[in-house]
Amino acid sequence: MSTPGRTEAAIPVTPTLLRDWPLPGGGSGKDDRGSVLVIGGARKTPGAALLAGTAALRAGAGRITLAVAASTAVQVAVALPESGVVGLEETDDGAVRGSGVSVLAQELEKAAAVLVGPGLDDMDEAASLLRELLKLDSGTGDTAGRPAVVLDAYALGCLPDLLDELGAWAGRLILTPNITESGVLLGRDVKDLHQDAAEIAERYGAVVSCQGVIAVPAGHGTGDPKDDGGQANGGLWEITTGYGGLGTSGSGDILAGAIAGLRARGISDAQATCWGTHLHAAAGDRLASRLGSLGYLARELADELPALMVELGT
């Protein structure tokens, strides 16, 4: 597969393409499939972190840790007993306090992918949280062995103000904005999804998944063994399936969690994002065929992921 330049049409993400771009096997145990750290879950919205963590496990990640507001930690641990849980400092209103994420230093060292955003509900605290994570994750200039960083929801809304501070995450950043969040990242309304997703990718140096369009910035490797070197121009893909029912509460948390879970398994940002975005849409197709195009629940999407991966030969 050749990676297209910015003026070329997006490559359709089809089952055939994904079978030719397979996921790694399960290894000998959970330690071979990577750990995911999800940071989110304010007092009012702990379910978002639960959905993301469930999706990461359903996508094959070996371990999951949920870092959520301390007042919800016990309940979250009971709701998802497969996870580790860390309670974070919170404001009087129950928002996760950004200055309190230093307790996650050891979790960051162990994580293969970090997902920030599901269930955060205070923009100022989200910006503070990202700044603190950047300090913790700055390390050296070498990104080898450091976790991929997936940003969603409120972690996207504050990103324009942090644009000049993202150097520590260069080459390992994934963004999952919806149309509204894409407009915030651009500072204007979205006009052409293909071009605008590509612009976001270049501006933030990140792989982007927005409404079924996946954009990879120039110089960011795809991980595709058949890539002929065109990746220097970036890449653009488009999902070929999915129903309107995907536009339901919590669906974005499932998408971000699936991408993080796949990325933790050791594949590239681009592959994880193409696979995760396809699986999310295909899960919606399955539910639509059984339940109707509207009315299925986001948490039901996660349950479809393992069977879909089997059908795609992984």
PDB file of C-alpha atoms in Angstrom, residues 80-280:
ATOM      1  CA  LEU A  80     -14.286  -3.076  36.160  1.00  0.00           C
ATOM      2  CA  PRO A  81     -12.559  -5.661  38.362  1.00  0.00           C
ATOM      3  CA  GLU A  82     -10.074  -6.462  35.595  1.00  0.00           C
ATOM      4  CA  SER A  83      -8.461  -3.048  36.057  1.00  0.00           C
ATOM      5  CA  GLY A  84      -6.084  -1.423  38.466  1.00  0.00           C
ATOM      6  CA  VAL A  85      -7.394   1.882  39.805  1.00  0.00           C
ATOM      7  CA  VAL A  86      -5.628   4.990  41.088  1.00  0.00           C
ATOM      8  CA  GLY A  87      -7.527   7.762  42.865  1.00  0.00           C
ATOM      9  CA  LEU A  88      -6.585  11.302  41.842  1.00  0.00           C
ATOM     10  CA  GLU A  89      -6.994  14.567  43.723  1.00  0.00           C
ATOM     11  CA  GLU A  90     -10.147  16.445  42.801  1.00  0.00           C
ATOM     12  CA  THR A  91     -11.606  19.914  43.120  1.00  0.00           C
ATOM     13  CA  ASP A  92     -14.621  20.736  45.289  1.00  0.00           C
ATOM     14  CA  ASP A  93     -16.748  20.212  42.178  1.00  0.00           C
ATOM     15  CA  GLY A  94     -15.310  16.756  41.573  1.00  0.00           C
ATOM     16  CA  ALA A  95     -13.063  17.589  38.626  1.00  0.00           C
ATOM     17  CA  VAL A  96      -9.733  15.772  38.424  1.00  0.00           C
ATOM     18  CA  ARG A  97      -7.090  18.194  39.689  1.00  0.00           C
ATOM     19  CA  GLY A  98      -4.245  18.533  37.191  1.00  0.00           C
ATOM     20  CA  SER A  99      -1.591  19.161  39.798  1.00  0.00           C
ATOM     21  CA  GLY A 100      -2.223  15.770  41.387  1.00  0.00           C
ATOM     22  CA  VAL A 101      -1.088  13.528  38.545  1.00  0.00           C
ATOM     23  CA  SER A 102       2.467  13.241  39.886  1.00  0.00           C
ATOM     24  CA  VAL A 103       1.247  10.086  41.664  1.00  0.00           C
ATOM     25  CA  LEU A 104       1.146   8.456  38.215  1.00  0.00           C
ATOM     26  CA  ALA A 105       4.908   8.549  37.614  1.00  0.00           C
ATOM     27  CA  GLN A 106       5.341   4.791  38.065  1.00  0.00           C
ATOM     28  CA  GLU A 107       2.239   4.000  36.027  1.00  0.00           C
ATOM     29  CA  LEU A 108       3.613   6.105  33.163  1.00  0.00           C
ATOM     30  CA  GLU A 109       6.865   4.161  33.229  1.00  0.00           C
ATOM     31  CA  LYS A 110       4.972   0.877  32.818  1.00  0.00           C
ATOM     32  CA  ALA A 111       2.436   2.016  30.218  1.00  0.00           C
ATOM     33  CA  ALA A 112       2.706   1.307  26.504  1.00  0.00           C
ATOM     34  CA  ALA A 113      -0.154   3.720  25.793  1.00  0.00           C
ATOM     35  CA  VAL A 114      -1.691   6.541  27.826  1.00  0.00           C
ATOM     36  CA  LEU A 115      -5.204   7.778  27.088  1.00  0.00           C
ATOM     37  CA  VAL A 116      -6.135  11.165  28.542  1.00  0.00           C
ATOM     38  CA  GLY A 117      -9.555  12.772  28.443  1.00  0.00           C
ATOM     39  CA  PRO A 118     -12.489  10.380  28.912  1.00  0.00           C
ATOM     40  CA  GLY A 119     -14.615  11.862  31.687  1.00  0.00           C
ATOM     41  CA  LEU A 120     -12.574  15.008  32.334  1.00  0.00           C
ATOM     42  CA  ASP A 121     -14.964  17.933  32.800  1.00  0.00           C
ATOM     43  CA  ASP A 122     -12.925  21.053  33.609  1.00  0.00           C
ATOM     44  CA  MET A 123     -10.925  22.684  30.808  1.00  0.00           C
ATOM     45  CA  ASP A 124      -8.499  24.564  33.059  1.00  0.00           C
ATOM     46  CA  GLU A 125      -7.723  21.481  35.115  1.00  0.00           C
ATOM     47  CA  ALA A 126      -7.353  19.437  31.915  1.00  0.00           C
ATOM     48  CA  ALA A 127      -4.737  21.903  30.651  1.00  0.00           C
ATOM     49  CA  SER A 128      -2.926  21.734  33.992  1.00  0.00           C
ATOM     50  CA  LEU A 129      -3.054  17.949  33.873  1.00  0.00           C
ATOM     51  CA  LEU A 130      -1.512  17.813  30.390  1.00  0.00           C
ATOM     52  CA  ARG A 131       1.275  20.177  31.421  1.00  0.00           C
ATOM     53  CA  GLU A 132       2.075  18.018  34.434  1.00  0.00           C
ATOM     54  CA  LEU A 133       2.078  14.874  32.285  1.00  0.00           C
ATOM     55  CA  LEU A 134       4.418  16.520  29.797  1.00  0.00           C
ATOM     56  CA  LYS A 135       6.831  17.243  32.645  1.00  0.00           C
ATOM     57  CA  LEU A 136       6.629  13.681  33.920  1.00  0.00           C
ATOM     58  CA  ASP A 137       7.030  12.248  30.428  1.00  0.00           C
ATOM     59  CA  SER A 138       9.700  14.600  29.115  1.00  0.00           C
ATOM     60  CA  GLY A 139      12.662  12.269  29.631  1.00  0.00           C
ATOM     61  CA  THR A 140      15.327  12.482  26.938  1.00  0.00           C
ATOM     62  CA  GLY A 141      14.974  13.232  23.256  1.00  0.00           C
ATOM     63  CA  ASP A 142      14.759   9.499  22.529  1.00  0.00           C
ATOM     64  CA  THR A 143      11.107   8.391  22.319  1.00  0.00           C
ATOM     65  CA  ALA A 144      11.933   4.673  22.203  1.00  0.00           C
ATOM     66  CA  GLY A 145      10.225   2.809  24.997  1.00  0.00           C
ATOM     67  CA  ARG A 146       8.036   5.753  25.994  1.00  0.00           C
ATOM     68  CA  PRO A 147       4.257   5.410  25.763  1.00  0.00           C
ATOM     69  CA  ALA A 148       2.040   6.542  22.945  1.00  0.00           C
ATOM     70  CA  VAL A 149      -0.286   9.340  24.066  1.00  0.00           C
ATOM     71  CA  VAL A 150      -3.929   9.342  22.952  1.00  0.00           C
ATOM     72  CA  LEU A 151      -5.933  12.503  23.653  1.00  0.00           C
ATOM     73  CA  ASP A 152      -9.730  12.729  23.609  1.00  0.00           C
ATOM     74  CA  ALA A 153     -12.566  14.975  24.805  1.00  0.00           C
ATOM     75  CA  TYR A 154     -11.496  17.781  27.192  1.00  0.00           C
ATOM     76  CA  ALA A 155      -7.839  16.907  26.641  1.00  0.00           C
ATOM     77  CA  LEU A 156      -8.361  18.089  23.061  1.00  0.00           C
ATOM     78  CA  GLY A 157     -10.180  21.298  23.914  1.00  0.00           C
ATOM     79  CA  CYS A 158      -7.197  22.805  25.714  1.00  0.00           C
ATOM     80  CA  LEU A 159      -4.601  21.623  23.184  1.00  0.00           C
ATOM     81  CA  PRO A 160      -4.337  24.820  21.089  1.00  0.00           C
ATOM     82  CA  ASP A 161      -2.977  26.663  24.141  1.00  0.00           C
ATOM     83  CA  LEU A 162      -0.337  23.949  24.606  1.00  0.00           C
ATOM     84  CA  LEU A 163       0.772  23.724  20.985  1.00  0.00           C
ATOM     85  CA  ASP A 164       4.273  25.026  21.692  1.00  0.00           C
ATOM     86  CA  GLU A 165       4.710  22.648  24.642  1.00  0.00           C
ATOM     87  CA  LEU A 166       4.080  19.297  22.931  1.00  0.00           C
ATOM     88  CA  GLY A 167       7.673  18.500  22.006  1.00  0.00           C
ATOM     89  CA  ALA A 168       7.957  15.681  24.537  1.00  0.00           C
ATOM     90  CA  TRP A 169       5.178  13.812  22.721  1.00  0.00           C
ATOM     91  CA  ALA A 170       6.554  14.293  19.217  1.00  0.00           C
ATOM     92  CA  GLY A 171       6.154  11.178  17.101  1.00  0.00           C
ATOM     93  CA  ARG A 172       3.818   9.386  19.523  1.00  0.00           C
ATOM     94  CA  LEU A 173       0.671  11.486  19.730  1.00  0.00           C
ATOM     95  CA  ILE A 174      -2.809  10.360  18.592  1.00  0.00           C
ATOM     96  CA  LEU A 175      -5.865  12.643  18.576  1.00  0.00           C
ATOM     97  CA  THR A 176      -9.491  11.491  18.301  1.00  0.00           C
ATOM     98  CA  PRO A 177     -11.570  14.654  17.825  1.00  0.00           C
ATOM     99  CA  ASN A 178     -15.176  14.869  16.700  1.00  0.00           C
ATOM    100  CA  ILE A 179     -16.211  17.625  14.301  1.00  0.00           C
ATOM    101  CA  THR A 180     -16.718  20.202  17.068  1.00  0.00           C
ATOM    102  CA  GLU A 181     -13.369  19.389  18.667  1.00  0.00           C
ATOM    103  CA  SER A 182     -11.694  19.521  15.259  1.00  0.00           C
ATOM    104  CA  GLY A 183     -12.987  23.057  14.881  1.00  0.00           C
ATOM    105  CA  VAL A 184     -11.429  23.961  18.233  1.00  0.00           C
ATOM    106  CA  LEU A 185      -8.100  22.447  17.189  1.00  0.00           C
ATOM    107  CA  LEU A 186      -8.178  24.418  13.935  1.00  0.00           C
ATOM    108  CA  GLY A 187      -9.566  27.631  15.388  1.00  0.00           C
ATOM    109  CA  ARG A 188     -12.287  27.647  12.720  1.00  0.00           C
ATOM    110  CA  ASP A 189     -15.179  25.585  11.411  1.00  0.00           C
ATOM    111  CA  VAL A 190     -14.414  22.342   9.601  1.00  0.00           C
ATOM    112  CA  LYS A 191     -14.989  22.797   5.862  1.00  0.00           C
ATOM    113  CA  ASP A 192     -13.427  19.780   4.149  1.00  0.00           C
ATOM    114  CA  LEU A 193     -12.901  16.826   6.462  1.00  0.00           C
ATOM    115  CA  HIS A 194     -10.052  15.270   4.489  1.00  0.00           C
ATOM    116  CA  GLN A 195      -8.066  18.473   4.204  1.00  0.00           C
ATOM    117  CA  ASP A 196      -8.858  19.630   7.719  1.00  0.00           C
ATOM    118  CA  ALA A 197      -7.925  16.310   9.350  1.00  0.00           C
ATOM    119  CA  ALA A 198      -4.634  16.462   7.463  1.00  0.00           C
ATOM    120  CA  GLU A 199      -4.106  20.043   8.643  1.00  0.00           C
ATOM    121  CA  ILE A 200      -4.688  19.023  12.275  1.00  0.00           C
ATOM    122  CA  ALA A 201      -2.228  16.149  11.856  1.00  0.00           C
ATOM    123  CA  GLU A 202       0.470  18.458  10.521  1.00  0.00           C
ATOM    124  CA  ARG A 203      -0.184  21.259  13.022  1.00  0.00           C
ATOM    125  CA  TYR A 204       0.017  19.010  16.090  1.00  0.00           C
ATOM    126  CA  GLY A 205       2.409  16.377  14.735  1.00  0.00           C
ATOM    127  CA  ALA A 206      -0.157  13.702  15.518  1.00  0.00           C
ATOM    128  CA  VAL A 207      -2.089  10.873  13.929  1.00  0.00           C
ATOM    129  CA  VAL A 208      -5.732  11.972  13.790  1.00  0.00           C
ATOM    130  CA  SER A 209      -9.008  10.031  13.663  1.00  0.00           C
ATOM    131  CA  CYS A 210     -12.047  12.210  12.972  1.00  0.00           C
ATOM    132  CA  GLN A 211     -15.412  10.940  11.777  1.00  0.00           C
ATOM    133  CA  GLY A 212     -13.868   7.992   9.959  1.00  0.00           C
ATOM    134  CA  VAL A 213     -10.985   9.923   8.379  1.00  0.00           C
ATOM    135  CA  ILE A 214      -7.468   9.061   9.543  1.00  0.00           C
ATOM    136  CA  ALA A 215      -4.610  11.455   8.813  1.00  0.00           C
ATOM    137  CA  VAL A 216      -0.907  10.891   9.446  1.00  0.00           C
ATOM    138  CA  PRO A 217       1.577  13.803   9.372  1.00  0.00           C
ATOM    139  CA  ALA A 218       4.568  13.901   7.079  1.00  0.00           C
ATOM    140  CA  GLY A 219       7.539  11.939   8.337  1.00  0.00           C
ATOM    141  CA  HIS A 220       5.444   9.864  10.733  1.00  0.00           C
ATOM    142  CA  GLY A 221       5.945   6.181   9.882  1.00  0.00           C
ATOM    143  CA  THR A 222       2.879   4.088   9.120  1.00  0.00           C
ATOM    144  CA  GLY A 223       4.217   0.696  10.152  1.00  0.00           C
ATOM    145  CA  ASP A 224       2.811  -0.832   6.972  1.00  0.00           C
ATOM    146  CA  PRO A 225       5.285  -3.450   5.653  1.00  0.00           C
ATOM    147  CA  LYS A 226       4.216  -2.656   2.070  1.00  0.00           C
ATOM    148  CA  ASP A 227       4.789   1.073   2.437  1.00  0.00           C
ATOM    149  CA  ASP A 228       7.015   2.093  -0.473  1.00  0.00           C
ATOM    150  CA  GLY A 229       8.509   5.126   1.229  1.00  0.00           C
ATOM    151  CA  GLY A 230       5.669   7.540   0.470  1.00  0.00           C
ATOM    152  CA  GLN A 231       5.133   8.044   4.191  1.00  0.00           C
ATOM    153  CA  ALA A 232       7.373  11.122   4.028  1.00  0.00           C
ATOM    154  CA  ASN A 233       4.344  12.895   2.555  1.00  0.00           C
ATOM    155  CA  GLY A 234       2.005  11.745   5.314  1.00  0.00           C
ATOM    156  CA  GLY A 235      -0.987   9.483   4.877  1.00  0.00           C
ATOM    157  CA  LEU A 236      -4.760   9.673   4.561  1.00  0.00           C
ATOM    158  CA  TRP A 237      -7.273   6.862   5.029  1.00  0.00           C
ATOM    159  CA  GLU A 238     -11.044   6.684   5.214  1.00  0.00           C
ATOM    160  CA  ILE A 239     -13.330   4.149   6.891  1.00  0.00           C
ATOM    161  CA  THR A 240     -15.860   2.571   4.532  1.00  0.00           C
ATOM    162  CA  THR A 241     -18.517   1.487   7.017  1.00  0.00           C
ATOM    163  CA  GLY A 242     -20.500   2.694  10.046  1.00  0.00           C
ATOM    164  CA  TYR A 243     -24.015   3.870  10.945  1.00  0.00           C
ATOM    165  CA  GLY A 244     -25.424   7.046  12.447  1.00  0.00           C
ATOM    166  CA  GLY A 245     -26.057   5.145  15.667  1.00  0.00           C
ATOM    167  CA  LEU A 246     -22.356   5.543  16.463  1.00  0.00           C
ATOM    168  CA  GLY A 247     -23.239   9.101  17.421  1.00  0.00           C
ATOM    169  CA  THR A 248     -24.294   8.117  20.925  1.00  0.00           C
ATOM    170  CA  SER A 249     -23.089   9.007  24.406  1.00  0.00           C
ATOM    171  CA  GLY A 250     -19.810   7.250  25.196  1.00  0.00           C
ATOM    172  CA  SER A 251     -19.077   6.128  21.644  1.00  0.00           C
ATOM    173  CA  GLY A 252     -15.996   8.334  21.416  1.00  0.00           C
ATOM    174  CA  ASP A 253     -14.652   6.814  24.637  1.00  0.00           C
ATOM    175  CA  ILE A 254     -14.911   3.369  23.049  1.00  0.00           C
ATOM    176  CA  LEU A 255     -13.052   4.561  19.938  1.00  0.00           C
ATOM    177  CA  ALA A 256     -10.239   6.166  21.927  1.00  0.00           C
ATOM    178  CA  GLY A 257      -9.969   3.150  24.224  1.00  0.00           C
ATOM    179  CA  ALA A 258      -9.816   0.713  21.313  1.00  0.00           C
ATOM    180  CA  ILE A 259      -7.053   2.711  19.634  1.00  0.00           C
ATOM    181  CA  ALA A 260      -5.074   2.881  22.889  1.00  0.00           C
ATOM    182  CA  GLY A 261      -5.508  -0.850  23.472  1.00  0.00           C
ATOM    183  CA  LEU A 262      -4.322  -1.715  19.982  1.00  0.00           C
ATOM    184  CA  ARG A 263      -1.402   0.689  20.208  1.00  0.00           C
ATOM    185  CA  ALA A 264      -0.296  -0.918  23.470  1.00  0.00           C
ATOM    186  CA  ARG A 265       0.143  -4.190  21.606  1.00  0.00           C
ATOM    187  CA  GLY A 266       3.209  -2.762  19.895  1.00  0.00           C
ATOM    188  CA  ILE A 267       1.957  -1.581  16.513  1.00  0.00           C
ATOM    189  CA  SER A 268       2.384   1.870  14.953  1.00  0.00           C
ATOM    190  CA  ASP A 269       0.175   4.853  15.698  1.00  0.00           C
ATOM    191  CA  ALA A 270      -1.197   4.758  12.152  1.00  0.00           C
ATOM    192  CA  GLN A 271      -2.020   1.051  12.217  1.00  0.00           C
ATOM    193  CA  ALA A 272      -3.653   1.263  15.634  1.00  0.00           C
ATOM    194  CA  THR A 273      -5.738   4.225  14.515  1.00  0.00           C
ATOM    195  CA  CYS A 274      -6.855   2.653  11.225  1.00  0.00           C
ATOM    196  CA  TRP A 275      -7.684  -0.642  12.905  1.00  0.00           C
ATOM    197  CA  GLY A 276      -9.385   0.954  15.897  1.00  0.00           C
ATOM    198  CA  THR A 277     -11.487   3.305  13.795  1.00  0.00           C
ATOM    199  CA  HIS A 278     -12.582   0.465  11.511  1.00  0.00           C
ATOM    200  CA  LEU A 279     -13.418  -1.862  14.404  1.00  0.00           C
ATOM    201  CA  HIS A 280     -15.459   0.879  16.095  1.00  0.00           C
TER     202      HIS A 280
END
